Amino acid sequence: MLELNTLDRTQERPITVYALLPAFIIASVFVGVITIIAELAINSAGDKFIKTWLTETHGHHWVGKGIWTLILFGVFSFIGYLSLKIRSKETPARLVRWAGHTAIIVSIAIFLFYTYEYNLSH
Amino acid sequence: MSSLFIFTLITHILLGLVGVIATFLVLLNLLKKNLDIKKLRNMSLLSALGYFLSWFSGGYYYWFYYGANVKPVIKEGDYAWAHLVIMEAKEHIFLLLPIMSLVTVAFMYMSKTRLVTDSNFKSAVTYFVAVSFTLAVLITLSGIIISGGAQ
């Protein structure tokens, strides 16, 4: 457990900051997953039903994805704030690096998916 | 295109550029040996503001104009990939940027001590901001390609 009593509490609120990182990772993965699944999930009527649901609920599927990304980020930030335990001095830096890695992986996945989809149909 | 949509498109571009430049300044300042926390805080806040406002103005333009008027033109033209690959990737990857900017603001306001005293943490934050900046640049370039596809 990180020894919080060695930190200047007026200068830093570690758990608040570090709780944002797993929340960002989850929200990023959600963006990647919903982006791909919304294009691939087709019901028996040939409808991309997840995209349709997002459009009907939020006016536009992309707006819906943005709203749910923010909601997930907020919810998991709060959960992380209540439950996150920093077990070593290295954990904060490790969490930050993983957040960066996740952003890269998700971005590449989204780009490759659309490139693949385009090449399939053209 | 009506003046409202011209305004939202221009706002989207300019505010996005504000976000990108401010992120670059955060990155530059993080690379310094002695951190200017006040500057880091101001630039990170400016970056977050730029991205969020660019998101809203671009979103409005995209929702109420681009989809019905620009997208079909691109898809029917010689550069259909400009929408089907570049725009689709851009609009979804962009969803990460405002949240990355919020996290960066949190670092600057809530981890001041650790940024100054822990070089490993500072290095990790620098990497995170560098990723954010790289994505922002690629998104900006994508916007230029899409505009070209529409022309």
PDB file of C-alpha atoms in Angstrom:
ATOM      1  CA  MET A   1       0.000   0.000   0.000  1.00  0.00           C
ATOM      2  CA  LEU A   2       1.430   3.385  -0.925  1.00  0.00           C
ATOM      3  CA  GLU A   3       2.376   5.275   2.207  1.00  0.00           C
ATOM      4  CA  LEU A   4       0.093   8.230   1.818  1.00  0.00           C
ATOM      5  CA  ASN A   5       1.336   9.832   4.990  1.00  0.00           C
ATOM      6  CA  THR A   6       4.635  10.553   3.215  1.00  0.00           C
ATOM      7  CA  LEU A   7       2.817  12.658   0.641  1.00  0.00           C
ATOM      8  CA  ASP A   8       1.872  16.277   1.076  1.00  0.00           C
ATOM      9  CA  ARG A   9      -1.903  15.948   1.091  1.00  0.00           C
ATOM     10  CA  THR A  10      -2.367  19.606   0.262  1.00  0.00           C
ATOM     11  CA  GLN A  11      -0.357  19.058  -2.931  1.00  0.00           C
ATOM     12  CA  GLU A  12      -1.672  15.730  -4.131  1.00  0.00           C
ATOM     13  CA  ARG A  13      -4.741  13.574  -3.959  1.00  0.00           C
ATOM     14  CA  PRO A  14      -3.294  10.433  -5.471  1.00  0.00           C
ATOM     15  CA  ILE A  15      -6.307   8.168  -5.482  1.00  0.00           C
ATOM     16  CA  THR A  16      -8.457  10.730  -7.298  1.00  0.00           C
ATOM     17  CA  VAL A  17      -5.956  11.033 -10.118  1.00  0.00           C
ATOM     18  CA  TYR A  18      -5.022   7.377 -10.382  1.00  0.00           C
ATOM     19  CA  ALA A  19      -8.671   6.305 -10.329  1.00  0.00           C
ATOM     20  CA  LEU A  20      -9.075   8.131 -13.650  1.00  0.00           C
ATOM     21  CA  LEU A  21      -6.576   5.837 -15.340  1.00  0.00           C
ATOM     22  CA  PRO A  22      -8.380   2.483 -15.147  1.00  0.00           C
ATOM     23  CA  ALA A  23     -11.545   4.427 -16.007  1.00  0.00           C
ATOM     24  CA  PHE A  24      -9.851   5.824 -19.118  1.00  0.00           C
ATOM     25  CA  ILE A  25      -8.620   2.360 -20.088  1.00  0.00           C
ATOM     26  CA  ILE A  26     -12.133   0.936 -19.766  1.00  0.00           C
ATOM     27  CA  ALA A  27     -13.673   3.857 -21.673  1.00  0.00           C
ATOM     28  CA  SER A  28     -11.078   3.519 -24.463  1.00  0.00           C
ATOM     29  CA  VAL A  29     -11.666  -0.203 -24.806  1.00  0.00           C
ATOM     30  CA  PHE A  30     -15.388   0.533 -24.908  1.00  0.00           C
ATOM     31  CA  VAL A  31     -14.848   2.983 -27.796  1.00  0.00           C
ATOM     32  CA  GLY A  32     -12.958   0.330 -29.740  1.00  0.00           C
ATOM     33  CA  VAL A  33     -15.418  -2.429 -28.995  1.00  0.00           C
ATOM     34  CA  ILE A  34     -18.600  -0.446 -29.652  1.00  0.00           C
ATOM     35  CA  THR A  35     -17.151   0.987 -32.858  1.00  0.00           C
ATOM     36  CA  ILE A  36     -16.419  -2.454 -34.278  1.00  0.00           C
ATOM     37  CA  ILE A  37     -19.402  -4.300 -32.882  1.00  0.00           C
ATOM     38  CA  ALA A  38     -21.853  -1.626 -34.037  1.00  0.00           C
ATOM     39  CA  GLU A  39     -20.700  -2.253 -37.620  1.00  0.00           C
ATOM     40  CA  LEU A  40     -20.616  -6.039 -37.383  1.00  0.00           C
ATOM     41  CA  ALA A  41     -23.718  -6.842 -35.339  1.00  0.00           C
ATOM     42  CA  ILE A  42     -26.487  -7.453 -37.841  1.00  0.00           C
ATOM     43  CA  ASN A  43     -29.825  -9.038 -36.956  1.00  0.00           C
ATOM     44  CA  SER A  44     -31.893 -11.390 -39.101  1.00  0.00           C
ATOM     45  CA  ALA A  45     -33.555  -8.423 -40.794  1.00  0.00           C
ATOM     46  CA  GLY A  46     -30.161  -7.188 -41.984  1.00  0.00           C
ATOM     47  CA  ASP A  47     -30.246  -4.224 -39.610  1.00  0.00           C
ATOM     48  CA  LYS A  48     -27.163  -3.014 -37.720  1.00  0.00           C
ATOM     49  CA  PHE A  49     -29.298  -3.035 -34.623  1.00  0.00           C
ATOM     50  CA  ILE A  50     -26.769  -1.572 -32.167  1.00  0.00           C
ATOM     51  CA  LYS A  51     -26.194   1.390 -34.460  1.00  0.00           C
ATOM     52  CA  THR A  52     -29.948   1.706 -34.930  1.00  0.00           C
ATOM     53  CA  TRP A  53     -30.532   1.610 -31.169  1.00  0.00           C
ATOM     54  CA  LEU A  54     -27.894   4.282 -30.568  1.00  0.00           C
ATOM     55  CA  THR A  55     -29.425   6.470 -33.295  1.00  0.00           C
ATOM     56  CA  GLU A  56     -32.962   6.045 -31.980  1.00  0.00           C
ATOM     57  CA  THR A  57     -31.894   6.713 -28.395  1.00  0.00           C
ATOM     58  CA  HIS A  58     -29.470   9.583 -28.915  1.00  0.00           C
ATOM     59  CA  GLY A  59     -30.319  11.034 -32.317  1.00  0.00           C
ATOM     60  CA  HIS A  60     -27.080   9.841 -33.921  1.00  0.00           C
ATOM     61  CA  HIS A  61     -25.013   6.698 -33.320  1.00  0.00           C
ATOM     62  CA  TRP A  62     -21.762   8.659 -32.938  1.00  0.00           C
ATOM     63  CA  VAL A  63     -23.360  10.988 -30.378  1.00  0.00           C
ATOM     64  CA  GLY A  64     -24.549   7.934 -28.468  1.00  0.00           C
ATOM     65  CA  LYS A  65     -21.074   6.414 -28.461  1.00  0.00           C
ATOM     66  CA  GLY A  66     -19.667   9.688 -27.099  1.00  0.00           C
ATOM     67  CA  ILE A  67     -22.306   9.884 -24.373  1.00  0.00           C
ATOM     68  CA  TRP A  68     -21.765   6.303 -23.242  1.00  0.00           C
ATOM     69  CA  THR A  69     -17.992   6.747 -23.301  1.00  0.00           C
ATOM     70  CA  LEU A  70     -18.296   9.727 -20.953  1.00  0.00           C
ATOM     71  CA  ILE A  71     -20.784   7.886 -18.721  1.00  0.00           C
ATOM     72  CA  LEU A  72     -18.502   4.867 -18.430  1.00  0.00           C
ATOM     73  CA  PHE A  73     -15.502   7.091 -17.721  1.00  0.00           C
ATOM     74  CA  GLY A  74     -17.417   8.897 -14.979  1.00  0.00           C
ATOM     75  CA  VAL A  75     -18.855   5.750 -13.398  1.00  0.00           C
ATOM     76  CA  PHE A  76     -15.551   3.872 -13.354  1.00  0.00           C
ATOM     77  CA  SER A  77     -13.672   6.922 -12.113  1.00  0.00           C
ATOM     78  CA  PHE A  78     -16.030   6.964  -9.153  1.00  0.00           C
ATOM     79  CA  ILE A  79     -15.708   3.221  -8.593  1.00  0.00           C
ATOM     80  CA  GLY A  80     -11.926   3.549  -8.810  1.00  0.00           C
ATOM     81  CA  TYR A  81     -11.936   6.433  -6.360  1.00  0.00           C
ATOM     82  CA  LEU A  82     -13.771   4.241  -3.842  1.00  0.00           C
ATOM     83  CA  SER A  83     -11.840   1.037  -4.387  1.00  0.00           C
ATOM     84  CA  LEU A  84      -8.409   1.637  -5.944  1.00  0.00           C
ATOM     85  CA  LYS A  85      -5.441   0.603  -3.828  1.00  0.00           C
ATOM     86  CA  ILE A  86      -1.945   1.662  -4.759  1.00  0.00           C
ATOM     87  CA  ARG A  87       0.234  -1.251  -3.722  1.00  0.00           C
ATOM     88  CA  SER A  88       3.633   0.024  -4.763  1.00  0.00           C
ATOM     89  CA  LYS A  89       5.441   3.206  -5.694  1.00  0.00           C
ATOM     90  CA  GLU A  90       5.607   1.997  -9.289  1.00  0.00           C
ATOM     91  CA  THR A  91       1.845   1.537  -9.711  1.00  0.00           C
ATOM     92  CA  PRO A  92       0.976   5.147 -10.680  1.00  0.00           C
ATOM     93  CA  ALA A  93       3.576   5.262 -13.472  1.00  0.00           C
ATOM     94  CA  ARG A  94       2.550   1.800 -14.640  1.00  0.00           C
ATOM     95  CA  LEU A  95      -1.121   2.832 -14.811  1.00  0.00           C
ATOM     96  CA  VAL A  96      -0.236   5.914 -16.834  1.00  0.00           C
ATOM     97  CA  ARG A  97       1.825   3.909 -19.324  1.00  0.00           C
ATOM     98  CA  TRP A  98      -0.961   1.376 -19.730  1.00  0.00           C
ATOM     99  CA  ALA A  99      -3.395   4.198 -20.395  1.00  0.00           C
ATOM    100  CA  GLY A 100      -1.096   5.418 -23.171  1.00  0.00           C
ATOM    101  CA  HIS A 101      -0.674   1.902 -24.598  1.00  0.00           C
ATOM    102  CA  THR A 102      -4.448   1.394 -24.592  1.00  0.00           C
ATOM    103  CA  ALA A 103      -5.050   4.609 -26.535  1.00  0.00           C
ATOM    104  CA  ILE A 104      -2.553   3.483 -29.177  1.00  0.00           C
ATOM    105  CA  ILE A 105      -3.915  -0.066 -29.439  1.00  0.00           C
ATOM    106  CA  VAL A 106      -7.542   1.081 -29.654  1.00  0.00           C
ATOM    107  CA  SER A 107      -6.707   3.708 -32.291  1.00  0.00           C
ATOM    108  CA  ILE A 108      -4.814   1.211 -34.443  1.00  0.00           C
ATOM    109  CA  ALA A 109      -7.616  -1.333 -34.066  1.00  0.00           C
ATOM    110  CA  ILE A 110     -10.256   1.166 -35.184  1.00  0.00           C
ATOM    111  CA  PHE A 111      -8.182   2.291 -38.187  1.00  0.00           C
ATOM    112  CA  LEU A 112      -7.365  -1.270 -39.254  1.00  0.00           C
ATOM    113  CA  PHE A 113     -10.999  -2.311 -38.890  1.00  0.00           C
ATOM    114  CA  TYR A 114     -12.261   0.396 -41.243  1.00  0.00           C
ATOM    115  CA  THR A 115      -9.415  -0.256 -43.681  1.00  0.00           C
ATOM    116  CA  TYR A 116     -10.337  -3.952 -43.685  1.00  0.00           C
ATOM    117  CA  GLU A 117     -14.052  -3.175 -44.135  1.00  0.00           C
ATOM    118  CA  TYR A 118     -13.285  -0.839 -47.038  1.00  0.00           C
ATOM    119  CA  ASN A 119     -11.065  -3.394 -48.752  1.00  0.00           C
ATOM    120  CA  LEU A 120     -13.763  -6.041 -48.369  1.00  0.00           C
ATOM    121  CA  SER A 121     -16.341  -3.945 -50.186  1.00  0.00           C
ATOM    122  CA  HIS A 122     -14.111  -2.257 -52.810  1.00  0.00           C
TER     123      HIS A 122
ATOM    124  CA  MET B   1     -23.853  25.752 -46.778  1.00  0.00           C
ATOM    125  CA  SER B   2     -25.546  28.159 -44.373  1.00  0.00           C
ATOM    126  CA  SER B   3     -23.553  30.623 -42.262  1.00  0.00           C
ATOM    127  CA  LEU B   4     -24.311  28.565 -39.148  1.00  0.00           C
ATOM    128  CA  PHE B   5     -22.651  25.470 -40.578  1.00  0.00           C
ATOM    129  CA  ILE B   6     -19.734  27.476 -41.933  1.00  0.00           C
ATOM    130  CA  PHE B   7     -19.335  28.915 -38.432  1.00  0.00           C
ATOM    131  CA  THR B   8     -19.501  25.513 -36.721  1.00  0.00           C
ATOM    132  CA  LEU B   9     -17.029  24.007 -39.183  1.00  0.00           C
ATOM    133  CA  ILE B  10     -14.543  26.852 -38.773  1.00  0.00           C
ATOM    134  CA  THR B  11     -14.998  26.766 -34.988  1.00  0.00           C
ATOM    135  CA  HIS B  12     -14.418  23.008 -34.986  1.00  0.00           C
ATOM    136  CA  ILE B  13     -11.162  23.425 -36.927  1.00  0.00           C
ATOM    137  CA  LEU B  14      -9.832  26.405 -34.964  1.00  0.00           C
ATOM    138  CA  LEU B  15     -10.677  24.990 -31.545  1.00  0.00           C
ATOM    139  CA  GLY B  16      -9.198  21.649 -32.543  1.00  0.00           C
ATOM    140  CA  LEU B  17      -5.992  23.445 -33.485  1.00  0.00           C
ATOM    141  CA  VAL B  18      -6.036  25.241 -30.142  1.00  0.00           C
ATOM    142  CA  GLY B  19      -6.272  21.845 -28.464  1.00  0.00           C
ATOM    143  CA  VAL B  20      -3.403  20.409 -30.525  1.00  0.00           C
ATOM    144  CA  ILE B  21      -1.108  23.389 -29.966  1.00  0.00           C
ATOM    145  CA  ALA B  22      -1.876  23.493 -26.249  1.00  0.00           C
ATOM    146  CA  THR B  23      -1.151  19.745 -25.973  1.00  0.00           C
ATOM    147  CA  PHE B  24       2.147  20.324 -27.746  1.00  0.00           C
ATOM    148  CA  LEU B  25       3.004  23.060 -25.244  1.00  0.00           C
ATOM    149  CA  VAL B  26       2.186  20.724 -22.357  1.00  0.00           C
ATOM    150  CA  LEU B  27       4.496  18.139 -23.908  1.00  0.00           C
ATOM    151  CA  LEU B  28       7.271  20.682 -24.451  1.00  0.00           C
ATOM    152  CA  ASN B  29       7.036  21.877 -20.873  1.00  0.00           C
ATOM    153  CA  LEU B  30       7.059  18.341 -19.506  1.00  0.00           C
ATOM    154  CA  LEU B  31      10.357  17.741 -21.288  1.00  0.00           C
ATOM    155  CA  LYS B  32      12.002  20.529 -19.296  1.00  0.00           C
ATOM    156  CA  LYS B  33      14.102  19.710 -16.285  1.00  0.00           C
ATOM    157  CA  ASN B  34      12.383  22.266 -14.065  1.00  0.00           C
ATOM    158  CA  LEU B  35       8.649  22.068 -14.437  1.00  0.00           C
ATOM    159  CA  ASP B  36       6.595  25.245 -14.632  1.00  0.00           C
ATOM    160  CA  ILE B  37       3.470  23.853 -12.994  1.00  0.00           C
ATOM    161  CA  LYS B  38       1.418  26.999 -13.598  1.00  0.00           C
ATOM    162  CA  LYS B  39       2.144  26.867 -17.326  1.00  0.00           C
ATOM    163  CA  LEU B  40       1.410  23.124 -17.423  1.00  0.00           C
ATOM    164  CA  ARG B  41      -1.915  23.670 -15.702  1.00  0.00           C
ATOM    165  CA  ASN B  42      -2.939  26.530 -17.989  1.00  0.00           C
ATOM    166  CA  MET B  43      -1.968  24.711 -21.186  1.00  0.00           C
ATOM    167  CA  SER B  44      -3.612  21.457 -20.125  1.00  0.00           C
ATOM    168  CA  LEU B  45      -6.824  23.333 -19.306  1.00  0.00           C
ATOM    169  CA  LEU B  46      -6.698  25.144 -22.649  1.00  0.00           C
ATOM    170  CA  SER B  47      -6.142  21.860 -24.431  1.00  0.00           C
ATOM    171  CA  ALA B  48      -9.137  20.226 -22.727  1.00  0.00           C
ATOM    172  CA  LEU B  49     -11.329  23.237 -23.466  1.00  0.00           C
ATOM    173  CA  GLY B  50     -10.238  23.243 -27.110  1.00  0.00           C
ATOM    174  CA  TYR B  51     -11.003  19.540 -27.580  1.00  0.00           C
ATOM    175  CA  PHE B  52     -14.388  19.645 -25.852  1.00  0.00           C
ATOM    176  CA  LEU B  53     -15.582  22.719 -27.733  1.00  0.00           C
ATOM    177  CA  SER B  54     -14.208  21.325 -31.008  1.00  0.00           C
ATOM    178  CA  TRP B  55     -16.101  18.113 -30.251  1.00  0.00           C
ATOM    179  CA  PHE B  56     -19.395  19.932 -29.762  1.00  0.00           C
ATOM    180  CA  SER B  57     -19.073  22.273 -32.752  1.00  0.00           C
ATOM    181  CA  GLY B  58     -17.778  19.507 -35.021  1.00  0.00           C
ATOM    182  CA  GLY B  59     -20.456  17.172 -33.746  1.00  0.00           C
ATOM    183  CA  TYR B  60     -23.186  19.663 -34.586  1.00  0.00           C
ATOM    184  CA  TYR B  61     -21.795  20.169 -38.085  1.00  0.00           C
ATOM    185  CA  TYR B  62     -21.398  16.422 -38.560  1.00  0.00           C
ATOM    186  CA  TRP B  63     -24.854  15.545 -37.304  1.00  0.00           C
ATOM    187  CA  PHE B  64     -26.867  18.219 -39.079  1.00  0.00           C
ATOM    188  CA  TYR B  65     -24.889  18.882 -42.268  1.00  0.00           C
ATOM    189  CA  TYR B  66     -22.027  16.528 -43.085  1.00  0.00           C
ATOM    190  CA  GLY B  67     -24.086  13.326 -42.970  1.00  0.00           C
ATOM    191  CA  ALA B  68     -26.698  14.439 -45.480  1.00  0.00           C
ATOM    192  CA  ASN B  69     -24.668  16.778 -47.673  1.00  0.00           C
ATOM    193  CA  VAL B  70     -20.963  15.954 -47.678  1.00  0.00           C
ATOM    194  CA  LYS B  71     -20.766  12.244 -46.926  1.00  0.00           C
ATOM    195  CA  PRO B  72     -22.769  11.142 -50.006  1.00  0.00           C
ATOM    196  CA  VAL B  73     -20.573  13.300 -52.250  1.00  0.00           C
ATOM    197  CA  ILE B  74     -17.389  11.743 -50.925  1.00  0.00           C
ATOM    198  CA  LYS B  75     -18.770   8.203 -51.041  1.00  0.00           C
ATOM    199  CA  GLU B  76     -19.878   8.606 -54.658  1.00  0.00           C
ATOM    200  CA  GLY B  77     -16.598  10.165 -55.741  1.00  0.00           C
ATOM    201  CA  ASP B  78     -13.140   8.818 -56.507  1.00  0.00           C
ATOM    202  CA  TYR B  79     -12.047   9.136 -52.895  1.00  0.00           C
ATOM    203  CA  ALA B  80     -14.727   7.137 -51.098  1.00  0.00           C
ATOM    204  CA  TRP B  81     -12.036   5.878 -48.721  1.00  0.00           C
ATOM    205  CA  ALA B  82     -11.729   9.453 -47.412  1.00  0.00           C
ATOM    206  CA  HIS B  83     -15.049   8.919 -45.646  1.00  0.00           C
ATOM    207  CA  LEU B  84     -15.220   5.151 -45.314  1.00  0.00           C
ATOM    208  CA  VAL B  85     -11.786   4.820 -43.728  1.00  0.00           C
ATOM    209  CA  ILE B  86     -10.416   8.204 -42.700  1.00  0.00           C
ATOM    210  CA  MET B  87     -13.575   9.944 -41.456  1.00  0.00           C
ATOM    211  CA  GLU B  88     -14.956   6.846 -39.753  1.00  0.00           C
ATOM    212  CA  ALA B  89     -11.630   6.250 -37.980  1.00  0.00           C
ATOM    213  CA  LYS B  90     -11.232   9.943 -37.148  1.00  0.00           C
ATOM    214  CA  GLU B  91     -14.669  10.389 -35.596  1.00  0.00           C
ATOM    215  CA  HIS B  92     -14.194   7.386 -33.315  1.00  0.00           C
ATOM    216  CA  ILE B  93     -10.554   7.836 -32.362  1.00  0.00           C
ATOM    217  CA  PHE B  94     -11.361  11.454 -31.545  1.00  0.00           C
ATOM    218  CA  LEU B  95     -13.612  10.221 -28.706  1.00  0.00           C
ATOM    219  CA  LEU B  96     -10.440   9.372 -26.770  1.00  0.00           C
ATOM    220  CA  LEU B  97      -8.929  12.849 -26.968  1.00  0.00           C
ATOM    221  CA  PRO B  98     -11.203  14.883 -24.691  1.00  0.00           C
ATOM    222  CA  ILE B  99     -10.914  12.238 -21.967  1.00  0.00           C
ATOM    223  CA  MET B 100      -7.123  12.084 -22.374  1.00  0.00           C
ATOM    224  CA  SER B 101      -7.069  15.849 -21.996  1.00  0.00           C
ATOM    225  CA  LEU B 102      -9.180  15.629 -18.809  1.00  0.00           C
ATOM    226  CA  VAL B 103      -6.793  13.061 -17.365  1.00  0.00           C
ATOM    227  CA  THR B 104      -3.869  15.337 -18.268  1.00  0.00           C
ATOM    228  CA  VAL B 105      -5.524  18.251 -16.457  1.00  0.00           C
ATOM    229  CA  ALA B 106      -5.952  15.990 -13.434  1.00  0.00           C
ATOM    230  CA  PHE B 107      -2.234  15.148 -13.496  1.00  0.00           C
ATOM    231  CA  MET B 108      -1.297  18.831 -13.550  1.00  0.00           C
ATOM    232  CA  TYR B 109      -3.639  19.808 -10.755  1.00  0.00           C
ATOM    233  CA  MET B 110      -3.508  16.761  -8.508  1.00  0.00           C
ATOM    234  CA  SER B 111      -0.078  15.175  -8.999  1.00  0.00           C
ATOM    235  CA  LYS B 112       2.159  18.207  -8.778  1.00  0.00           C
ATOM    236  CA  THR B 113       4.372  16.691  -6.098  1.00  0.00           C
ATOM    237  CA  ARG B 114       4.789  13.357  -7.826  1.00  0.00           C
ATOM    238  CA  LEU B 115       5.505  15.024 -11.191  1.00  0.00           C
ATOM    239  CA  VAL B 116       8.337  16.949  -9.617  1.00  0.00           C
ATOM    240  CA  THR B 117       9.792  14.247  -7.352  1.00  0.00           C
ATOM    241  CA  ASP B 118       9.188  11.004  -9.245  1.00  0.00           C
ATOM    242  CA  SER B 119      11.051  10.907 -12.577  1.00  0.00           C
ATOM    243  CA  ASN B 120       9.454   7.570 -13.527  1.00  0.00           C
ATOM    244  CA  PHE B 121       5.972   9.046 -13.105  1.00  0.00           C
ATOM    245  CA  LYS B 122       6.942  12.210 -14.979  1.00  0.00           C
ATOM    246  CA  SER B 123       8.300  10.102 -17.827  1.00  0.00           C
ATOM    247  CA  ALA B 124       5.040   8.099 -17.938  1.00  0.00           C
ATOM    248  CA  VAL B 125       2.932  11.281 -18.026  1.00  0.00           C
ATOM    249  CA  THR B 126       5.148  12.683 -20.785  1.00  0.00           C
ATOM    250  CA  TYR B 127       4.544   9.502 -22.788  1.00  0.00           C
ATOM    251  CA  PHE B 128       0.780   9.782 -22.215  1.00  0.00           C
ATOM    252  CA  VAL B 129       0.729  13.409 -23.394  1.00  0.00           C
ATOM    253  CA  ALA B 130       2.930  12.478 -26.386  1.00  0.00           C
ATOM    254  CA  VAL B 131       0.377   9.819 -27.370  1.00  0.00           C
ATOM    255  CA  SER B 132      -2.401  12.375 -26.996  1.00  0.00           C
ATOM    256  CA  PHE B 133      -0.508  14.863 -29.167  1.00  0.00           C
ATOM    257  CA  THR B 134       0.266  12.271 -31.846  1.00  0.00           C
ATOM    258  CA  LEU B 135      -3.373  11.214 -32.050  1.00  0.00           C
ATOM    259  CA  ALA B 136      -4.409  14.873 -32.245  1.00  0.00           C
ATOM    260  CA  VAL B 137      -2.013  15.529 -35.136  1.00  0.00           C
ATOM    261  CA  LEU B 138      -3.198  12.436 -37.010  1.00  0.00           C
ATOM    262  CA  ILE B 139      -6.816  13.486 -36.484  1.00  0.00           C
ATOM    263  CA  THR B 140      -6.025  16.971 -37.793  1.00  0.00           C
ATOM    264  CA  LEU B 141      -4.342  15.522 -40.883  1.00  0.00           C
ATOM    265  CA  SER B 142      -7.361  13.260 -41.379  1.00  0.00           C
ATOM    266  CA  GLY B 143      -9.580  16.334 -41.436  1.00  0.00           C
ATOM    267  CA  ILE B 144      -7.460  17.792 -44.219  1.00  0.00           C
ATOM    268  CA  ILE B 145      -7.727  14.554 -46.235  1.00  0.00           C
ATOM    269  CA  ILE B 146     -11.510  14.488 -45.785  1.00  0.00           C
ATOM    270  CA  SER B 147     -11.788  18.098 -46.970  1.00  0.00           C
ATOM    271  CA  GLY B 148      -9.763  17.115 -50.021  1.00  0.00           C
ATOM    272  CA  GLY B 149     -12.052  14.166 -50.642  1.00  0.00           C
ATOM    273  CA  ALA B 150     -15.065  16.475 -50.582  1.00  0.00           C
ATOM    274  CA  GLN B 151     -13.482  18.906 -53.047  1.00  0.00           C
TER     275      GLN B 151
END
